[in-house]
Each structure stands twice: as C-alpha cells, then as structure tokens.
Coordinates of C-alpha atoms and ligand atoms in Angstrom, one line a residue:
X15 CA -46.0 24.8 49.2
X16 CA -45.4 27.3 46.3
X17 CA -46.6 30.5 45.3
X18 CA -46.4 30.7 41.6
X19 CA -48.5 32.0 38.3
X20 CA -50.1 30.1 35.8
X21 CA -51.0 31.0 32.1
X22 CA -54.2 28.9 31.0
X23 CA -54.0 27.0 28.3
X24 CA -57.1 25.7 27.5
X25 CA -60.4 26.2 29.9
X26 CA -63.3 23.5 28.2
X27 CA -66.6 22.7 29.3
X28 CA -67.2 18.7 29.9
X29 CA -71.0 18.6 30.8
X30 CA -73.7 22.0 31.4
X31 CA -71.8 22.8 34.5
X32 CA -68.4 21.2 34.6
X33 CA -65.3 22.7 33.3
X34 CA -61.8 21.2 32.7
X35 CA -59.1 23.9 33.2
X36 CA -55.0 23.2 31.3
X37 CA -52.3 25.0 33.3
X38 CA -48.7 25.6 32.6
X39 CA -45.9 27.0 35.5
X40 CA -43.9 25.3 38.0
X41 CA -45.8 22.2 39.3
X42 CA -42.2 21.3 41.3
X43 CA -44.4 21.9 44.9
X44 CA -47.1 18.8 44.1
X45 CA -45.9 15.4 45.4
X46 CA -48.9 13.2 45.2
X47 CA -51.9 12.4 43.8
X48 CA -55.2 14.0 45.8
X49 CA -53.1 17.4 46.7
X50 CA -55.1 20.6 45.8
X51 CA -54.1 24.1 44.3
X52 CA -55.5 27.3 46.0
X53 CA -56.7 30.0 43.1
X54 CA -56.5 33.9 43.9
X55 CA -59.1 35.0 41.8
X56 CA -59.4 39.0 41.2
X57 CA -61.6 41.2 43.8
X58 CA -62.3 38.0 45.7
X59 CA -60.7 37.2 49.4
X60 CA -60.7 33.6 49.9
X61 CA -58.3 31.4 47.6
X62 CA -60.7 28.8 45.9
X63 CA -59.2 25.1 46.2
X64 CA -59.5 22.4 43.5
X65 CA -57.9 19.0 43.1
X66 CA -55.1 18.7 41.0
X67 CA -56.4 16.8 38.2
X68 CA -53.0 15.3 36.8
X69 CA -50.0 17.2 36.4
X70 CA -46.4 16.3 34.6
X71 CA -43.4 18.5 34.9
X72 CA -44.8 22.0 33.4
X73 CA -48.6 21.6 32.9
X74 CA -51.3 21.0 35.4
X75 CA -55.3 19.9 35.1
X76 CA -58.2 20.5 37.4
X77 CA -61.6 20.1 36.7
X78 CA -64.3 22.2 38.7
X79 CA -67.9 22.5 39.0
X80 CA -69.9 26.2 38.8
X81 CA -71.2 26.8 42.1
X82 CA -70.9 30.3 43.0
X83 CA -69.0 33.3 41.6
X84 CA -65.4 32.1 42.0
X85 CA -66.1 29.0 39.7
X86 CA -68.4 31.2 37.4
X87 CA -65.9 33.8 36.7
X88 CA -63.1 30.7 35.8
X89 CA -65.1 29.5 32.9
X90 CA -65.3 32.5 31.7
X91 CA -61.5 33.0 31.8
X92 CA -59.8 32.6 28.2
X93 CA -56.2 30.9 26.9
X94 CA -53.6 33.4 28.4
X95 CA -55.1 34.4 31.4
X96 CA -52.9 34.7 34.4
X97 CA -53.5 33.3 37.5
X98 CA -51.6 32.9 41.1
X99 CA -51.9 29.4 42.4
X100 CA -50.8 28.3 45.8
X101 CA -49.5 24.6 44.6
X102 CA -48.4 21.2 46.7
X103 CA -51.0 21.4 49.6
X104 CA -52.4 18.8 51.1
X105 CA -50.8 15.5 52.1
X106 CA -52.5 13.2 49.0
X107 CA -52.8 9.4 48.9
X108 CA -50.1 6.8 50.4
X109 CA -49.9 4.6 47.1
X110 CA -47.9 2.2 49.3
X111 CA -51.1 0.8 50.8
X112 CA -52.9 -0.6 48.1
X113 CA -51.9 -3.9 47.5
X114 CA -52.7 -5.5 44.0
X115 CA -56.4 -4.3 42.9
X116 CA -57.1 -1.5 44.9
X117 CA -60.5 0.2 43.7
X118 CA -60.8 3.9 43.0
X119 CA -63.9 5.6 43.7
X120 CA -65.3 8.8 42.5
X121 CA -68.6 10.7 42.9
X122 CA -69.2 13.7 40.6
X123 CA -66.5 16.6 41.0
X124 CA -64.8 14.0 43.4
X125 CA -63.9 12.2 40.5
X126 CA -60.9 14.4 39.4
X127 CA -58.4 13.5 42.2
X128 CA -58.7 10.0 41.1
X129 CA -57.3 10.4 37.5
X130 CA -53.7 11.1 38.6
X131 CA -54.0 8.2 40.7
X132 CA -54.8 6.0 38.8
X133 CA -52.1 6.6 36.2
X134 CA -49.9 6.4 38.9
X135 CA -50.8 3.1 40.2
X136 CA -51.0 1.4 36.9
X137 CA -47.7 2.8 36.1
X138 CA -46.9 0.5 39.4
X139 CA -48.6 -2.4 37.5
X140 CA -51.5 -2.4 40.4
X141 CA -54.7 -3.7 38.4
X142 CA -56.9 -0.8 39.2
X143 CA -60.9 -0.8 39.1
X144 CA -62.4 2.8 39.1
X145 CA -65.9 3.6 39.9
X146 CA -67.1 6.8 38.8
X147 CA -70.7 7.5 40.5
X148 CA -73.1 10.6 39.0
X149 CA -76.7 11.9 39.4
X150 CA -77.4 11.4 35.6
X151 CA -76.1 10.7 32.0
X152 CA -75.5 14.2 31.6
X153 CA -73.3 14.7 34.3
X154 CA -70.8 11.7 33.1
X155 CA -67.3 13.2 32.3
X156 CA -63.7 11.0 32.2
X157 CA -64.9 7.8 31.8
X158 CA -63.3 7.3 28.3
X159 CA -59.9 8.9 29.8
X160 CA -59.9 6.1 32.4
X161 CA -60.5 3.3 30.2
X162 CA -57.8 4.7 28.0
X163 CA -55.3 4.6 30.9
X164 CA -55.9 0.7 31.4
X165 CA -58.7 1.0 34.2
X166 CA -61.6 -1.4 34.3
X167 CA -64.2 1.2 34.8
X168 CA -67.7 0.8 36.3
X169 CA -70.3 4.1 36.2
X170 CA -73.3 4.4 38.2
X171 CA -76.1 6.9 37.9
X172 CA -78.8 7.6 41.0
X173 CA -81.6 7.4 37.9
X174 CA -80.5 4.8 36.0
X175 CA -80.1 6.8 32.6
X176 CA -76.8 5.1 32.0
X177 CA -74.8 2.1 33.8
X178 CA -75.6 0.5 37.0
X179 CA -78.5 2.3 38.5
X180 CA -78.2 3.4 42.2
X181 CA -74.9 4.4 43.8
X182 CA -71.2 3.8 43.9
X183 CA -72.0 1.3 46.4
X184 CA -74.3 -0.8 44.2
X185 CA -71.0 -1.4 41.4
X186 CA -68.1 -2.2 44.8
X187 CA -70.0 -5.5 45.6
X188 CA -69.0 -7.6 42.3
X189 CA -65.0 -5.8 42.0
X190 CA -62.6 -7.9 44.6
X191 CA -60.3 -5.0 45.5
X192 CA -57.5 -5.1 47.8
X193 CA -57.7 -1.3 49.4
X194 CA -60.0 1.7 48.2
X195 CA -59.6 5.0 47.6
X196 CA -62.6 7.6 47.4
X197 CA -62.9 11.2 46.8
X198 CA -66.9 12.8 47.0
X199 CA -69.8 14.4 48.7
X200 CA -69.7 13.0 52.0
X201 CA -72.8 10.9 52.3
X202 CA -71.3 8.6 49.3
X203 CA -67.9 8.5 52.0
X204 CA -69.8 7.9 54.8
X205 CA -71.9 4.8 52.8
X206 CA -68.6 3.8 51.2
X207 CA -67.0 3.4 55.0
X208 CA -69.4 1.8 56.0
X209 CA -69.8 -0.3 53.2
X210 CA -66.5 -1.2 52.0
X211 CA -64.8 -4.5 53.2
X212 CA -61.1 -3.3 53.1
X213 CA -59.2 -0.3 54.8
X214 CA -59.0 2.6 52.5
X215 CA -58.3 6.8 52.3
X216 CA -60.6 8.9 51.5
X217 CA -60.9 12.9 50.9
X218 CA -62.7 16.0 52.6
X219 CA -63.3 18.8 51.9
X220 CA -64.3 21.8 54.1
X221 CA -64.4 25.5 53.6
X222 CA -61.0 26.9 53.9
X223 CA -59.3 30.3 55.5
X224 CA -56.0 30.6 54.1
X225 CA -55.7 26.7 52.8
X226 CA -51.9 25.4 54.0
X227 CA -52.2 25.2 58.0
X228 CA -52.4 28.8 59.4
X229 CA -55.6 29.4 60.2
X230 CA -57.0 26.4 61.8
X231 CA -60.1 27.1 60.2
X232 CA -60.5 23.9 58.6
X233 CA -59.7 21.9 61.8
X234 CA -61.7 18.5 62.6
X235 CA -61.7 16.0 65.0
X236 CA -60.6 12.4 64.4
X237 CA -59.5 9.1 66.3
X238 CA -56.5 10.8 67.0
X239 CA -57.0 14.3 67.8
X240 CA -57.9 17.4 65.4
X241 CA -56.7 17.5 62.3
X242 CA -56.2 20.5 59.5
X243 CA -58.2 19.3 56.4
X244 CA -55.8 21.7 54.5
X245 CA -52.6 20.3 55.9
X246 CA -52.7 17.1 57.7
X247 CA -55.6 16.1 55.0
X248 CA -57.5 16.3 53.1
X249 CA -56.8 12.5 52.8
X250 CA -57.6 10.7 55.7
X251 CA -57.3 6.6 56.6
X252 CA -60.5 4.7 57.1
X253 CA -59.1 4.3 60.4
X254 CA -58.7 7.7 61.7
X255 CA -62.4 9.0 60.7
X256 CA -65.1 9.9 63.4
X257 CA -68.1 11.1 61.7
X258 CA -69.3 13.8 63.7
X259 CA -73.2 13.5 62.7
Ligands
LIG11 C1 -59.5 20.2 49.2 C2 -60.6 20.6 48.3 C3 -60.6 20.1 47.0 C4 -61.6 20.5 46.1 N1 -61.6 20.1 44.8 C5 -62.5 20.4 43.9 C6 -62.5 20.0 42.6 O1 -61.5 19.3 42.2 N2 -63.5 20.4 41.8 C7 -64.5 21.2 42.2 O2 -65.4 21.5 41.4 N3 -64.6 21.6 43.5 C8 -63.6 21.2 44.3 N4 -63.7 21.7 45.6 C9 -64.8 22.6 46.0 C10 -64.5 24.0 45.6 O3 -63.4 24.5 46.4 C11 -65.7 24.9 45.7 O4 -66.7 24.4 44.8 C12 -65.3 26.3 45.3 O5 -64.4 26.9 46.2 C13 -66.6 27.2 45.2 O6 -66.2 28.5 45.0 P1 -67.3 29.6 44.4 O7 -66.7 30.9 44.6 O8 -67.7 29.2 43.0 O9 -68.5 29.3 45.3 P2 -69.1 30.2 46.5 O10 -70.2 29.4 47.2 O11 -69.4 31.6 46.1 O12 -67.8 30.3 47.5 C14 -67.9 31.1 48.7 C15 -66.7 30.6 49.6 O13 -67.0 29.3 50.1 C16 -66.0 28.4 49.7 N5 -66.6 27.1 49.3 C17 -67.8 26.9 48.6 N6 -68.0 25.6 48.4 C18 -67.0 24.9 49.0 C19 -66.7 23.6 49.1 N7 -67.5 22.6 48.6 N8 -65.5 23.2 49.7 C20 -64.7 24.2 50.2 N9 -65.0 25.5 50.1 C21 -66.1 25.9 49.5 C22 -65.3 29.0 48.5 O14 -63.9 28.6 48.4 C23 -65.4 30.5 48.9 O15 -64.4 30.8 49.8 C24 -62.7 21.3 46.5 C25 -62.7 21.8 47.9 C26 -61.7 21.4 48.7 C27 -61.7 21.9 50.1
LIG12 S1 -57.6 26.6 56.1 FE1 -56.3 27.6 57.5 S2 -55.5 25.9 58.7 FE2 -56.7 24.9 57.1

C-alpha cells in the first residue's frame, strides 16, 4: 500500500450519472487487476474506494457512479486538482487460473475492474469474452473500449432497449468459457454463482473503515473463516463464498 497525491487529468462524464476520472502519480503500489484506490476527499472522514480502472507506469483510471456527496463533489472536481489516494489495496484477480477463454463479467459500475483485466489477459493471448450487463441503453459505457482491445463483447440490458434483453446470465449460456471473472451488485454474483458452469473469482464490495486491514470493519465470513474485504479481498474464489442470506 502507498500513500501518494494525484493531479487529475481529465474528470468526463460517460452516461447521466457515470464519470471516468484520469490520474497521474506513483501507481508503483498496484499489482493486479481488481485492486482499489481509497480517495481522501476534503471535510469528509471515510476514504471513498473505487476500482482501479487501468493503470500503466504514471497514470491511473477509475470510473465511478454519483451516489452520495463523496462521488458528487468528484465530478465536480476540475484538471489540476489534487487528491491523496491510498493505492495497491486489495489482493485483485489470479490471472493464472483462467485457462484459454475465460469470460469476464461486468454489471454497471462493476464493469470498471474488468477493463484492466482484460487487457492483461489478451496480452497473455487468452481469447477473452466480456459481458457487460446494464439496466438500460443509457447506462452503457466501455463497450467500444473492449472491442477495441480484441474482446468479443456481449451487452445485456434488463429492458431490452439495446442487446440481449434480460441479464448477464441470459448472454453466459451461448459463450464456452474456461473460468469467469465478475465484478457487480451482488444479486447478479449470486445468479452468476449459481449459474455459471466453471470455477471463477468474483468481487465485493462492503462499506469500509480505514480500507487496508486495520479496522476489521469490513470482515465476512467464508468457507474458510472471516475474511477482510479490504485486504484478503475483495476478490474471492467461487469456492470460498457463503452467502450469508
Ligand atoms: C472495493 C470497492 C470498489 C469499488 N469500486 C467502485 C467503482 O469502481 N466505481 C463506483 O462507482 N463505485 C465503486 N465502489 C462503491 C463506492 O465506494 C461508493 O459508491 C462510494 O464510496 C459512495 O460514496 P459517496 O460519498 O458518494 O456516497 P455516500 O452514500 O454519501 O457514502 C457514505 C459512506 O458510505 C460508503 N459507501 C457508500 N456506498 C458504498 C458502497 N457501495 N460500497 C462501499 N462503501 C460505500 C462511502 O464510502 C462513505 O464512507 C466500490 C466499493 C468498494 C468497497
Ligand atoms: S475496512 Fe478496515 S479492515 Fe477492512
């Protein structure tokens, strides 16, 4: 982990809601794809955490939803704004279990975390199918950047308005994928578990206290004992999971 400031570099609305937020500083601290940053916003207590995006040497991208007046006051934050970012948290997705078509499944601002993924396993030569699962047309952000990477990408919307109507569940019948990875609310997890014919990792996310295993506020029970969303997650193996309700 690494305490460090960012300058923003560019802060661009996707959809009505959705914002995609360019970062330069030292992204040294972040090992793996599906880590988060924690964001120290001004007269607020809690750090906010967000996916990292993608990331390269000295720029980082996350993408965030409004939801409450941490995420309202980003978008209105302009090029040259400062910000302190706890970086490299989280453990991220094992790559090394995917085998040769693994499928990559995002649902709304759970779709992020799957972009530096995907790069990453295509620059393995994995062929890599990515489903990217919204409410409505409206809501659709990232599906041209996926295709551009090489992904054969599916998009599903709950009305119908664009795609394959229904849910992310409706597109993984027809792709035959080796391992999945999935990052969104957590009914679409817990139909994807149950659904899903392979092992796979998926990501949680829980209200967090301080965010890098001090706390133990973000603790949760699984197969094998409790587990710190913030540290030994938020990526957890199919395997491990016990839904709690
Ligand atoms: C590991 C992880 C990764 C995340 N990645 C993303 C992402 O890539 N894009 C994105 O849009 N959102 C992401 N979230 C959710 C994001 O953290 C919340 O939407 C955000 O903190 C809301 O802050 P707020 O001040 O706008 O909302 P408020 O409701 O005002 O926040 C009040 C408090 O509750 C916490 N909180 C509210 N909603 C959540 C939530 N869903 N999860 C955890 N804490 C919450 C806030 O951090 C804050 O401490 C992630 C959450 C976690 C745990
Ligand atoms: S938030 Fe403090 S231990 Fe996870």
């Amino acid at each position: 982990m690494k305490q460090s400031i960012f300058r923003i570099e560019s802060n661009t609305a996707l959809t009505d809601s959705v914002y995609k937020m360019v970062l330069s500083g030292d992204t040294s601290a972040i090992t793996a794809p599906g880590q988060f940053v924690n964001i120290q916003l001004e007269g607020m207590f809690l750090r906010r955490p967000i996916s990292v995006c993608d990331y390269d040497d000295s720029t980082l991208t996350i993408i965030y939803k409004v939801v409450g007046k941490g995420t309202e006051a980003m978008s209105a934050m302009a090029p040259g704004v400062e910000l302190d970012l706890l970086t490299g948290l989280g453990n991220g997705y094992d790559l090394s279990l995917s085998g040769d078509h693994p499928v990559l499944i995002g649902g709304g601002v759970g779709v992020p975390p799957m972009y530096n993924l995907a790069k990453k396993l295509i620059a393995q030569g994995k062929t890599v199918s990515v489903i990217l699962g919204f409410n409505t047309q409206k809501e659709i952000f990232y599906e041209e950047e996926f295709r551009a990477l090489g992904c054969e990408v599916f998009v599903t919307t709950v009305d119908g308005s664009y795609g394959i109507k229904g849910f992310v569940t409706n597109a993984l019948e027809a792709i035959p994928y080796t391992y999945f990875y999935t990052c969104g609310p957590e009914p679409m997890l817990k139909a994807v578990y149950r659904f899903s014919a392979t092992s796979g990792q998926m990501s949680f996310e829980k209200r967090m206290g301080c965010g890098f295993g001090a706390c133990m506020g973000c603790s949760c029970k699984t197969i094998t004992g409790y587990k710190r969303i913030c540290k030994e997650g938020p990526v957890m193996k199919k395997e491990e999971i016990l839904w709690e309700n």
